[in-house]
JSON list of C-alpha atoms and ligand atoms in Angstrom, two decimals:
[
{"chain": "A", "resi": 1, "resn": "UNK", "atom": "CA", "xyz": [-23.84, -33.55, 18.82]},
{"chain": "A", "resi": 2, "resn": "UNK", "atom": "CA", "xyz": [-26.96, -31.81, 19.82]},
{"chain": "A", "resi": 3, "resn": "UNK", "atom": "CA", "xyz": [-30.06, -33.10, 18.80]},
{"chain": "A", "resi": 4, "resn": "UNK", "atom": "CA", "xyz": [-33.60, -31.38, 18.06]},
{"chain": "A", "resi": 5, "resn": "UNK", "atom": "CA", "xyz": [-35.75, -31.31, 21.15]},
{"chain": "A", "resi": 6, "resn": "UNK", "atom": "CA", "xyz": [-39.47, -31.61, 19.83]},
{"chain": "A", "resi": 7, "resn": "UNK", "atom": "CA", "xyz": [-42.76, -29.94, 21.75]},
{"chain": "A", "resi": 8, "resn": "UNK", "atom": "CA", "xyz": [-46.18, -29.91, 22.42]},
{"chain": "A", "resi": 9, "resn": "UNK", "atom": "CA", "xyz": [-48.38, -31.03, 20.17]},
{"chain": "A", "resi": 10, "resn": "UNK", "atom": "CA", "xyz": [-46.01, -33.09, 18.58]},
{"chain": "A", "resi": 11, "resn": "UNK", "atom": "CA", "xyz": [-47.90, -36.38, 19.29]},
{"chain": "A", "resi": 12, "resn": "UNK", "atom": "CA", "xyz": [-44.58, -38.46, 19.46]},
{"chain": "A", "resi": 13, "resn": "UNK", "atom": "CA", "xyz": [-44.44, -37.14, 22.79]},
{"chain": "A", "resi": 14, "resn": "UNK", "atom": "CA", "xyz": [-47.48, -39.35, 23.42]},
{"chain": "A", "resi": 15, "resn": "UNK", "atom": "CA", "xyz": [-45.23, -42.85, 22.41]},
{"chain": "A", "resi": 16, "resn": "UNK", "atom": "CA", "xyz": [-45.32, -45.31, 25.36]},
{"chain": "A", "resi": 17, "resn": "UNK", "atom": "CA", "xyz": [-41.43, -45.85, 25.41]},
{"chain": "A", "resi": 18, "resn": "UNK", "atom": "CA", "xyz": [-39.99, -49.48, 24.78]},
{"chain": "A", "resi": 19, "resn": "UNK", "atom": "CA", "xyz": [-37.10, -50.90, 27.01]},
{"chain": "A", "resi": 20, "resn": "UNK", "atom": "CA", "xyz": [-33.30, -50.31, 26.22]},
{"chain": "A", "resi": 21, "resn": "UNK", "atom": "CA", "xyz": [-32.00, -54.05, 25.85]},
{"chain": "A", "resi": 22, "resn": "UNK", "atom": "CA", "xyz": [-28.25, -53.35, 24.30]},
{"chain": "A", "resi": 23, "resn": "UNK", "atom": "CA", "xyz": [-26.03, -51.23, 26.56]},
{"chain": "A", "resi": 24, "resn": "UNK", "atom": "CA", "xyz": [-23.35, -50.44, 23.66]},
{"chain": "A", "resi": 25, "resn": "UNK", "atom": "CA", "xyz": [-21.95, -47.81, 22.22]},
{"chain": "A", "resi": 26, "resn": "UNK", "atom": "CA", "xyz": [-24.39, -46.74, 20.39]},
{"chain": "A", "resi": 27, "resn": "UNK", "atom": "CA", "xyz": [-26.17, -45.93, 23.42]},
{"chain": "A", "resi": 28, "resn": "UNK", "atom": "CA", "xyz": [-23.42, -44.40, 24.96]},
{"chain": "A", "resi": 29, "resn": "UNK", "atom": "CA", "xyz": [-22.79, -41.85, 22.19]},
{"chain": "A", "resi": 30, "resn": "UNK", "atom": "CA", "xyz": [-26.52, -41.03, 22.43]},
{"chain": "A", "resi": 31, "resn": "UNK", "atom": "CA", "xyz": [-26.38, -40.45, 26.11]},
{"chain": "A", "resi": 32, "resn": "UNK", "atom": "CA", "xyz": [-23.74, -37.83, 25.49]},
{"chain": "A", "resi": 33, "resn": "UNK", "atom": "CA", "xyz": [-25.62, -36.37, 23.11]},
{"chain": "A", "resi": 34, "resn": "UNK", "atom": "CA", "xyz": [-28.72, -35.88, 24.90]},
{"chain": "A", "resi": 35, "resn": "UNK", "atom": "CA", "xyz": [-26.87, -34.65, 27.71]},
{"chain": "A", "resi": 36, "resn": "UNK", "atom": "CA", "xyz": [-25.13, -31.93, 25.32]},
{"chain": "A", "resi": 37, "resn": "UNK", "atom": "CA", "xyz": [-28.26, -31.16, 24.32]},
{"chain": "A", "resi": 38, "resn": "UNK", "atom": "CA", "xyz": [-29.68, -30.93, 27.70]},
{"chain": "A", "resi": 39, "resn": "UNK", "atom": "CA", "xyz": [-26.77, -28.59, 28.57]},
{"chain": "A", "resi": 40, "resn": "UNK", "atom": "CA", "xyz": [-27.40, -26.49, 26.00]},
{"chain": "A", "resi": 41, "resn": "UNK", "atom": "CA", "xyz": [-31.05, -26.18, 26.45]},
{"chain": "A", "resi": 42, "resn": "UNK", "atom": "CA", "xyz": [-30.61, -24.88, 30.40]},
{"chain": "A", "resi": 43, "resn": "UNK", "atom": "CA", "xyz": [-32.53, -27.88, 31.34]},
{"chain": "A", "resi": 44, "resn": "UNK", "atom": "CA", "xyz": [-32.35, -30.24, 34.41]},
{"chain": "A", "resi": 45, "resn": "UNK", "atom": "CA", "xyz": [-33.61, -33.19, 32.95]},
{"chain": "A", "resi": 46, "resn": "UNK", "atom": "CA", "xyz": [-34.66, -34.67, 29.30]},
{"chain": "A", "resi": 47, "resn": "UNK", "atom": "CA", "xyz": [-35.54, -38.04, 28.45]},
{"chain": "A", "resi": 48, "resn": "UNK", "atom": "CA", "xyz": [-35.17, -39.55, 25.34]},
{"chain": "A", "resi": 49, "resn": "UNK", "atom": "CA", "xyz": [-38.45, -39.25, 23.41]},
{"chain": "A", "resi": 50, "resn": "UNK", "atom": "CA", "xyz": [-37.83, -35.74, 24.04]},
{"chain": "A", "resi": 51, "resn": "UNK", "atom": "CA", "xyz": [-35.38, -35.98, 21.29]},
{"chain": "A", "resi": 52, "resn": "UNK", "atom": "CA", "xyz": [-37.33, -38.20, 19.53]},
{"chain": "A", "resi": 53, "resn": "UNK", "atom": "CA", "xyz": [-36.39, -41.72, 20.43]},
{"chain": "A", "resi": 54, "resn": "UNK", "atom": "CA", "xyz": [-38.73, -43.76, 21.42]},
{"chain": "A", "resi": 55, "resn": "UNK", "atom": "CA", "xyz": [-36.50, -45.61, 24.46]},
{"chain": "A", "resi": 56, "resn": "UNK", "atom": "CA", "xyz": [-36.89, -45.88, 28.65]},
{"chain": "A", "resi": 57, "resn": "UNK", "atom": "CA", "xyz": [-33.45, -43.47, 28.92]},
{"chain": "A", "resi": 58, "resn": "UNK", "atom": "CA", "xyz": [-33.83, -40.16, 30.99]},
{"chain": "A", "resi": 59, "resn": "UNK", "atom": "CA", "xyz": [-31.01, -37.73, 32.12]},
{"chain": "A", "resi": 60, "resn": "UNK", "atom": "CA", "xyz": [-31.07, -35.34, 34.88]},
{"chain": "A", "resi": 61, "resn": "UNK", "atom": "CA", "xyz": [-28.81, -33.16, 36.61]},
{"chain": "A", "resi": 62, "resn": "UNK", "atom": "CA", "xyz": [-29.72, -31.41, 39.79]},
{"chain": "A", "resi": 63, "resn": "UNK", "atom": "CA", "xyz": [-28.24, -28.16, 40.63]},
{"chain": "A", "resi": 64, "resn": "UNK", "atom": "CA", "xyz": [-26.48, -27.68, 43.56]},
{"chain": "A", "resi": 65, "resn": "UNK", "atom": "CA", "xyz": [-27.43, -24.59, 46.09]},
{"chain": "A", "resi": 66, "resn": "UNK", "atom": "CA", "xyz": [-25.14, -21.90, 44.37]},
{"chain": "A", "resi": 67, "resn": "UNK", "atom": "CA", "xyz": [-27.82, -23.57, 41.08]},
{"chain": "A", "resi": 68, "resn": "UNK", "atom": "CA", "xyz": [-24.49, -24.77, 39.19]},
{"chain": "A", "resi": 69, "resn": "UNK", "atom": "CA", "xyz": [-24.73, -28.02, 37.03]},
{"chain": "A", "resi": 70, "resn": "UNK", "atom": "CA", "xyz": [-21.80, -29.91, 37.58]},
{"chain": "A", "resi": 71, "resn": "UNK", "atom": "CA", "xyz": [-21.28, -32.70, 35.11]},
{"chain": "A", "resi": 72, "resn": "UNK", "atom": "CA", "xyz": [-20.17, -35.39, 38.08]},
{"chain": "A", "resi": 73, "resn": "UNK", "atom": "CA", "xyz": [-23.86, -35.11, 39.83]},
{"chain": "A", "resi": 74, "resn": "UNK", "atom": "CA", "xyz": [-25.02, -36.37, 36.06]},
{"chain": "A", "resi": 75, "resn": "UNK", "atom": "CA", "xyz": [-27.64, -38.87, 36.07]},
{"chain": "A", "resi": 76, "resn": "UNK", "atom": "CA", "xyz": [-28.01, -41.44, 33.40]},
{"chain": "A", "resi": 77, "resn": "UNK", "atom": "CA", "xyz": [-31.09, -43.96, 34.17]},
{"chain": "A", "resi": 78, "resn": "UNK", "atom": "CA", "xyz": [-32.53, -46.62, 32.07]},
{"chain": "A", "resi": 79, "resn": "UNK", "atom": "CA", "xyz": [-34.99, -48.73, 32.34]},
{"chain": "A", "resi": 80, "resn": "UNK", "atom": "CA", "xyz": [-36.21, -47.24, 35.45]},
{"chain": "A", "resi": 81, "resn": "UNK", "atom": "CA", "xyz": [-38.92, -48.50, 38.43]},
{"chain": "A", "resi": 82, "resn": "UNK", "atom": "CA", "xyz": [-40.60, -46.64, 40.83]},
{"chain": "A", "resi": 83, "resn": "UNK", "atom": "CA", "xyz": [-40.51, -48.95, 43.62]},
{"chain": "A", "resi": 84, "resn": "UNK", "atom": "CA", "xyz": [-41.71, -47.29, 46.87]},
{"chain": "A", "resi": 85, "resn": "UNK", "atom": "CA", "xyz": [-43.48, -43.71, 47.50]},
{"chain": "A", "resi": 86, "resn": "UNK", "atom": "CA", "xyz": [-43.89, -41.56, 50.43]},
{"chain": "A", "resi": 87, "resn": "UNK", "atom": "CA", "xyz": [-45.50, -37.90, 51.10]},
{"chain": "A", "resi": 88, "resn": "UNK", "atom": "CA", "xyz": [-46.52, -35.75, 48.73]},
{"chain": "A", "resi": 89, "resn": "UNK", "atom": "CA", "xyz": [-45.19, -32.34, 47.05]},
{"chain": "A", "resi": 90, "resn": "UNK", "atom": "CA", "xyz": [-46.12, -29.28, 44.69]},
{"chain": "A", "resi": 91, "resn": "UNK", "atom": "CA", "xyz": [-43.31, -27.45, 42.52]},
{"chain": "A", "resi": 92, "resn": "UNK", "atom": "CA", "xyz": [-43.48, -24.85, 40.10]},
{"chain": "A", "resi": 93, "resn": "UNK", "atom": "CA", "xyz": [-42.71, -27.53, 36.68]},
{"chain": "A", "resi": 94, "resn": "UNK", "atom": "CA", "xyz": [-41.10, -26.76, 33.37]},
{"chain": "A", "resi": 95, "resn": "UNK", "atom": "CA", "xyz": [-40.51, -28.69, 30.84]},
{"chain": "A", "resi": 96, "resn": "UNK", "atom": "CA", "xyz": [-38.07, -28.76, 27.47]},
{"chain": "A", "resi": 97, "resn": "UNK", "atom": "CA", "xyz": [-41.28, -29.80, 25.36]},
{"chain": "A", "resi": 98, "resn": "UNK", "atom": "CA", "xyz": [-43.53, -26.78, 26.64]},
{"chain": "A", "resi": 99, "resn": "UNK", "atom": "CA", "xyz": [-41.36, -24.24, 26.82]},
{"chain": "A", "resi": 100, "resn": "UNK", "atom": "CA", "xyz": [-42.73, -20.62, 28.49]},
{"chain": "A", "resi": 101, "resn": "UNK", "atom": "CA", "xyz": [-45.10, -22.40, 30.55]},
{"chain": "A", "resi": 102, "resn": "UNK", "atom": "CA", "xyz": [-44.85, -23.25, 34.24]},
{"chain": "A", "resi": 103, "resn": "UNK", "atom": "CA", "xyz": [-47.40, -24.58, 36.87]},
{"chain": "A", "resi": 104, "resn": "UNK", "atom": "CA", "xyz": [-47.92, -25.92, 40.02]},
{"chain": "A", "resi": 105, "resn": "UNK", "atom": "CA", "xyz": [-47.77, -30.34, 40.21]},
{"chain": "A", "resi": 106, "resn": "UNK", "atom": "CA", "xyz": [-48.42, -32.33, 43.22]},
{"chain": "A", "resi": 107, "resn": "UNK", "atom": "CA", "xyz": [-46.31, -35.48, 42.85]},
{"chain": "A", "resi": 108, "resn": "UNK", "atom": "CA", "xyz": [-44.79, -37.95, 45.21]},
{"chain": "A", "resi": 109, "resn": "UNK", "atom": "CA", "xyz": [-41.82, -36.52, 47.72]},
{"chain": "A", "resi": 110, "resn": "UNK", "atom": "CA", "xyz": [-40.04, -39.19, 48.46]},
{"chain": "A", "resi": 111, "resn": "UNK", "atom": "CA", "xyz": [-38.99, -42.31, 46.17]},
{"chain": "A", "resi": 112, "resn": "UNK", "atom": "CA", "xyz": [-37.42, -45.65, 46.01]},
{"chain": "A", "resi": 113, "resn": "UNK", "atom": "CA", "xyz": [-36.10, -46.12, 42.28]},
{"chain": "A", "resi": 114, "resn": "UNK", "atom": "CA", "xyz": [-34.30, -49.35, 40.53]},
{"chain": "A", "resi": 115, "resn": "UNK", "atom": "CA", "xyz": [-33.03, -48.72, 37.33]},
{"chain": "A", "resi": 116, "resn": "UNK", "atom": "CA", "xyz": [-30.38, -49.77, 35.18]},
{"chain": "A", "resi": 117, "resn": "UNK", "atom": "CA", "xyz": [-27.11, -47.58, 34.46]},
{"chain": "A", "resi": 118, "resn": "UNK", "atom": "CA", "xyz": [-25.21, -46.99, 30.98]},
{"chain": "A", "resi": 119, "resn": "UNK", "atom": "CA", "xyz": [-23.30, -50.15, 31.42]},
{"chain": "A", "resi": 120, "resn": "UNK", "atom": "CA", "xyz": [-26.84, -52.41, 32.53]},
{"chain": "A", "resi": 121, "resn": "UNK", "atom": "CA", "xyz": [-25.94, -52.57, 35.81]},
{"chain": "A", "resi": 122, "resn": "UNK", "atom": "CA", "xyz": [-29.02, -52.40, 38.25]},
{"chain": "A", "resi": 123, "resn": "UNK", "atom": "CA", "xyz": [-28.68, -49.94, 40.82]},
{"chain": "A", "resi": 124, "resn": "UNK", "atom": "CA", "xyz": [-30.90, -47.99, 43.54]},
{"chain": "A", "resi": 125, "resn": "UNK", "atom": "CA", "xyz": [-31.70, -44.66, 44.37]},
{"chain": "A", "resi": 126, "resn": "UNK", "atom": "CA", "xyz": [-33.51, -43.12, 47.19]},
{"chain": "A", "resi": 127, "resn": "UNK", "atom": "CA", "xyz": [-34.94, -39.70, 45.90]},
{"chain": "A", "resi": 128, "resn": "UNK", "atom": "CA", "xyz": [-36.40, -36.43, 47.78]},
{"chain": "A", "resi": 129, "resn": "UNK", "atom": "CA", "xyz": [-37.50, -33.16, 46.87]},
{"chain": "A", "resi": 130, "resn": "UNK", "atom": "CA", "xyz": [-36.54, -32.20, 43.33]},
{"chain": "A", "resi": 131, "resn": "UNK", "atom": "CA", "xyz": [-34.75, -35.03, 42.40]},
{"chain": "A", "resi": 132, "resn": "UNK", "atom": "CA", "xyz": [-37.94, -37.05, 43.10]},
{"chain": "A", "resi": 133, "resn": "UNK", "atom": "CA", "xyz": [-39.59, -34.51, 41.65]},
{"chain": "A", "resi": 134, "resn": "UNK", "atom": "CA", "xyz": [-37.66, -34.60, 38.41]},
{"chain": "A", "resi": 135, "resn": "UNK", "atom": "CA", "xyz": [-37.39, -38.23, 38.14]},
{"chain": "A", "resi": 136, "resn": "UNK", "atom": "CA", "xyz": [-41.77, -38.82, 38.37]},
{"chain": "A", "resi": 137, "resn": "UNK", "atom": "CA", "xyz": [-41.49, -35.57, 35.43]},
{"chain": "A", "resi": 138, "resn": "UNK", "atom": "CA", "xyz": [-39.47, -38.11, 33.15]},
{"chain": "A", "resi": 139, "resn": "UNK", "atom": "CA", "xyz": [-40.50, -41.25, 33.57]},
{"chain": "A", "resi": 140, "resn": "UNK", "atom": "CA", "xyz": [-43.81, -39.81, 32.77]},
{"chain": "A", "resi": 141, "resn": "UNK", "atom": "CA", "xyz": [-42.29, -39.03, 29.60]},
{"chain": "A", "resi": 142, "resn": "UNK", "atom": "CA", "xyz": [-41.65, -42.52, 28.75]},
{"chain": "A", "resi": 143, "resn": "UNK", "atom": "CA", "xyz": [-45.05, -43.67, 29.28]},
{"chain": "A", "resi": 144, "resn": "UNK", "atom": "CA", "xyz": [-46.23, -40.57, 26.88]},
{"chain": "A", "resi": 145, "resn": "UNK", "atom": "CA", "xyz": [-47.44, -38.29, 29.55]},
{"chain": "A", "resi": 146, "resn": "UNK", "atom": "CA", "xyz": [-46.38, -34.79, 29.86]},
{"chain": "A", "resi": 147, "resn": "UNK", "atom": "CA", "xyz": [-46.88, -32.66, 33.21]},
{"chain": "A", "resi": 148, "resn": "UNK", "atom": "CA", "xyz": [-49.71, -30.51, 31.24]},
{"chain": "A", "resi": 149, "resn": "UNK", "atom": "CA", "xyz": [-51.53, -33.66, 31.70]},
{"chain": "A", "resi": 150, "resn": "UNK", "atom": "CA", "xyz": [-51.71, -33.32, 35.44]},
{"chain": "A", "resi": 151, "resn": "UNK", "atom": "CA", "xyz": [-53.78, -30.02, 34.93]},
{"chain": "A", "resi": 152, "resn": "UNK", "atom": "CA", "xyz": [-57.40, -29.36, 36.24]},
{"chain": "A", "resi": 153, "resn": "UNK", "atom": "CA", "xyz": [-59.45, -28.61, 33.44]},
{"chain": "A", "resi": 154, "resn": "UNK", "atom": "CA", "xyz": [-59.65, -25.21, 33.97]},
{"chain": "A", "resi": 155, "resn": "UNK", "atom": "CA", "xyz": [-55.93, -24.77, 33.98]},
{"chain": "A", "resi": 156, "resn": "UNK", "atom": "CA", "xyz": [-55.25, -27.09, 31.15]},
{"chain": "A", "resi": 157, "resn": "UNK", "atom": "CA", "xyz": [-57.70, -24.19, 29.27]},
{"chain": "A", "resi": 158, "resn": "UNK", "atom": "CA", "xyz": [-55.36, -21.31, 30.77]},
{"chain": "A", "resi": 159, "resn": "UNK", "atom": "CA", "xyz": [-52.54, -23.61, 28.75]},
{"chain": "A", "resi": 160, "resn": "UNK", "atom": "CA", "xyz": [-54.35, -23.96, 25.61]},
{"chain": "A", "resi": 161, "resn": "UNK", "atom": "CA", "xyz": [-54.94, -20.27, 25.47]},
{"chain": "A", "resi": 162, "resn": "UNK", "atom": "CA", "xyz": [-51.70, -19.19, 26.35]},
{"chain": "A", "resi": 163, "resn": "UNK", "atom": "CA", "xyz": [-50.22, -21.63, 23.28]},
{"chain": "A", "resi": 164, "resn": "UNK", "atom": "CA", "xyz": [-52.52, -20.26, 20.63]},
{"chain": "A", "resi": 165, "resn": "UNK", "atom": "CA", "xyz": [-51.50, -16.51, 21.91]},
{"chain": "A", "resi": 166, "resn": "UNK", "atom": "CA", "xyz": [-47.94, -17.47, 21.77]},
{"chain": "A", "resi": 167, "resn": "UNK", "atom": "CA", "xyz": [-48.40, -19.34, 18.34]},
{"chain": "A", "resi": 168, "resn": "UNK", "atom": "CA", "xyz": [-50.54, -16.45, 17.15]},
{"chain": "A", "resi": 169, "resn": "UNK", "atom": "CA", "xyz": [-47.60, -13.84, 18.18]},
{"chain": "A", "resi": 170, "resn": "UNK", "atom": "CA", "xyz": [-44.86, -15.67, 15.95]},
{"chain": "A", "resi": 171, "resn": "UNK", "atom": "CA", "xyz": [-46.60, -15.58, 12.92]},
{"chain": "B", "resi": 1, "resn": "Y12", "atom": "C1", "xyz": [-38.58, -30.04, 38.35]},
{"chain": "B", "resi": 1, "resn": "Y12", "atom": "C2", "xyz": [-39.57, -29.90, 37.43]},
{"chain": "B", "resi": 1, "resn": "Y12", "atom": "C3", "xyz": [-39.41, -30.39, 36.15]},
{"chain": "B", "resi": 1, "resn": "Y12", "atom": "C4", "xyz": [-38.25, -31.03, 35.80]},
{"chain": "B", "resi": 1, "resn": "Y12", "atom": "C5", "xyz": [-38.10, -31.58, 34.44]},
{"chain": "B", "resi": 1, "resn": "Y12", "atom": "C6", "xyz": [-36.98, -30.99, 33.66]},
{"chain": "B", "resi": 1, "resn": "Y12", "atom": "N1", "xyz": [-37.36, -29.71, 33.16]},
{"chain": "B", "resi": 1, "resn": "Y12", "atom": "C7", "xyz": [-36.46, -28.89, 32.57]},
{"chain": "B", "resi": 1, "resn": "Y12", "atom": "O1", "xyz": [-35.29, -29.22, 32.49]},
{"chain": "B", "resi": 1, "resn": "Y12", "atom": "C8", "xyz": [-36.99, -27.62, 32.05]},
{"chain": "B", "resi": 1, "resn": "Y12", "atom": "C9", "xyz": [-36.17, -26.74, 31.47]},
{"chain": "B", "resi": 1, "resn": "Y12", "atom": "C10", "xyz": [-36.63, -25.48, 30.86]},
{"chain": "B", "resi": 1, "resn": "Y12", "atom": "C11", "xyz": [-35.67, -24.59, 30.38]},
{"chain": "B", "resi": 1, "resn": "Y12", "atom": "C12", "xyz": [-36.05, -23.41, 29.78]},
{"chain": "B", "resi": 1, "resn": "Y12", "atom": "O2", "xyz": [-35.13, -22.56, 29.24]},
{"chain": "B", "resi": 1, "resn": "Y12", "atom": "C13", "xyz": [-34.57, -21.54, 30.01]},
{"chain": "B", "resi": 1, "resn": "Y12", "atom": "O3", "xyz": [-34.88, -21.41, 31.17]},
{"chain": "B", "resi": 1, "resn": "Y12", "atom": "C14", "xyz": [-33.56, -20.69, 29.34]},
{"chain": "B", "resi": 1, "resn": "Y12", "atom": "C15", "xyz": [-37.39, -23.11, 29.66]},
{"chain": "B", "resi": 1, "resn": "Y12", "atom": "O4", "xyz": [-37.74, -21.88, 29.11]},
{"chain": "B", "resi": 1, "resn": "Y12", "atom": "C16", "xyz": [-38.19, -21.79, 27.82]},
{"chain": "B", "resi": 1, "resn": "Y12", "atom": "O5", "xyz": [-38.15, -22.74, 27.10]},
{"chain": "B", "resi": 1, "resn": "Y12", "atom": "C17", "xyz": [-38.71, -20.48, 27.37]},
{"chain": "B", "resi": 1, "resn": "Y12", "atom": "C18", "xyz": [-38.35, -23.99, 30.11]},
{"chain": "B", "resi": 1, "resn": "Y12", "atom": "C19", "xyz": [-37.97, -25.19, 30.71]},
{"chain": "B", "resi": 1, "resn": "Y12", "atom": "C20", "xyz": [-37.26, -31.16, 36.73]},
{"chain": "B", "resi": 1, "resn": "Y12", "atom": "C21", "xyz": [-37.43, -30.67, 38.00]},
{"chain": "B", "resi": 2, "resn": "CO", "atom": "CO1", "xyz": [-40.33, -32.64, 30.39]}
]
């Protein structure tokens, strides 16, 4: 079932997210619904407040180097902890919940992560490049942030105009 995606301003996207503590079904359907929706979206990664829940669940799925998604490289993390950090990184960021805008944010390169999978089970991951990348872009989610929040000042403006030009141009 896909499921709405919402997007800046919508202040849910500011909701500190609480932790999953029943690993069910119910959790599992939702799962493959936001990775449906993800699918369908052309995105890499969502995480659940994107669509409106308020839990610490996040999806990703890298592309490989030909850029196909292939459903076995699927990530499903819950619960997750940033445990250890090295280097730092810029990459071009997009997001689900500001769509048509892009910039540049410096985040860690390398990361050690313990989270919990669909089932509860804790697990580790060592992350580089852009799944690091993608993983510090969601978790930020579930603490309300968005990457728009990384902005200088002067490029959060450049945002803000380019959103009331774009809102302006629907009407
Ligand atoms: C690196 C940086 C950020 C992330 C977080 C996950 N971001 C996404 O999955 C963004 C997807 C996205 C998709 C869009 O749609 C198309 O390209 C067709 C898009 O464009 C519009 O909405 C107009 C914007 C973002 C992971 C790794
Ligand atoms: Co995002």
């Amino acid at each position: 079932m896909l499921l709405p995606i919402i997007t800046y301003p919508n202040k849910l996207l500011k909701t500190l997210s609480a932790d999953v503590a029943m690993f069910d079904a119910q959790l599992h359907a939702f799962l493959d619904n936001m990775y449906e929706t993800m699918m369908n979206n052309n995105g890499i990664g969502l995480a659940a407040i994107q669509v409106s829940m308020p839990i610490r669940a996040l999806i990703l799925c890298i592309p490989d180097e030909e850029g196909n998604q292939d459903q076995a490289n699927i990530l499903e993390i819950i619960n997750p902890r940033i445990v250890n950090t090295s280097g730092k990184s810029t990459y071009q960021e997009g997001c689900l919940s500001v769509p048509g805008f892009y910039e540049d944010i410096e985040r860690y390169e390398s990361l050690t992560l313990h989270y919990q999978n669909r089932h509860g089970v804790e697990c580790t991951l060592e992350a580089n490049e852009l799944l690091s990348i993608a993983i510090q872009h969601e978790i930020d989610h579930l603490n309300g942030k968005l990457f728009i929040d990384h902005l200088s000042y002067s490029k959060r403006k450049k945002f803000e105009k380019e959103l009331k030009k774009a809102f302006k141009e629907k009407k």
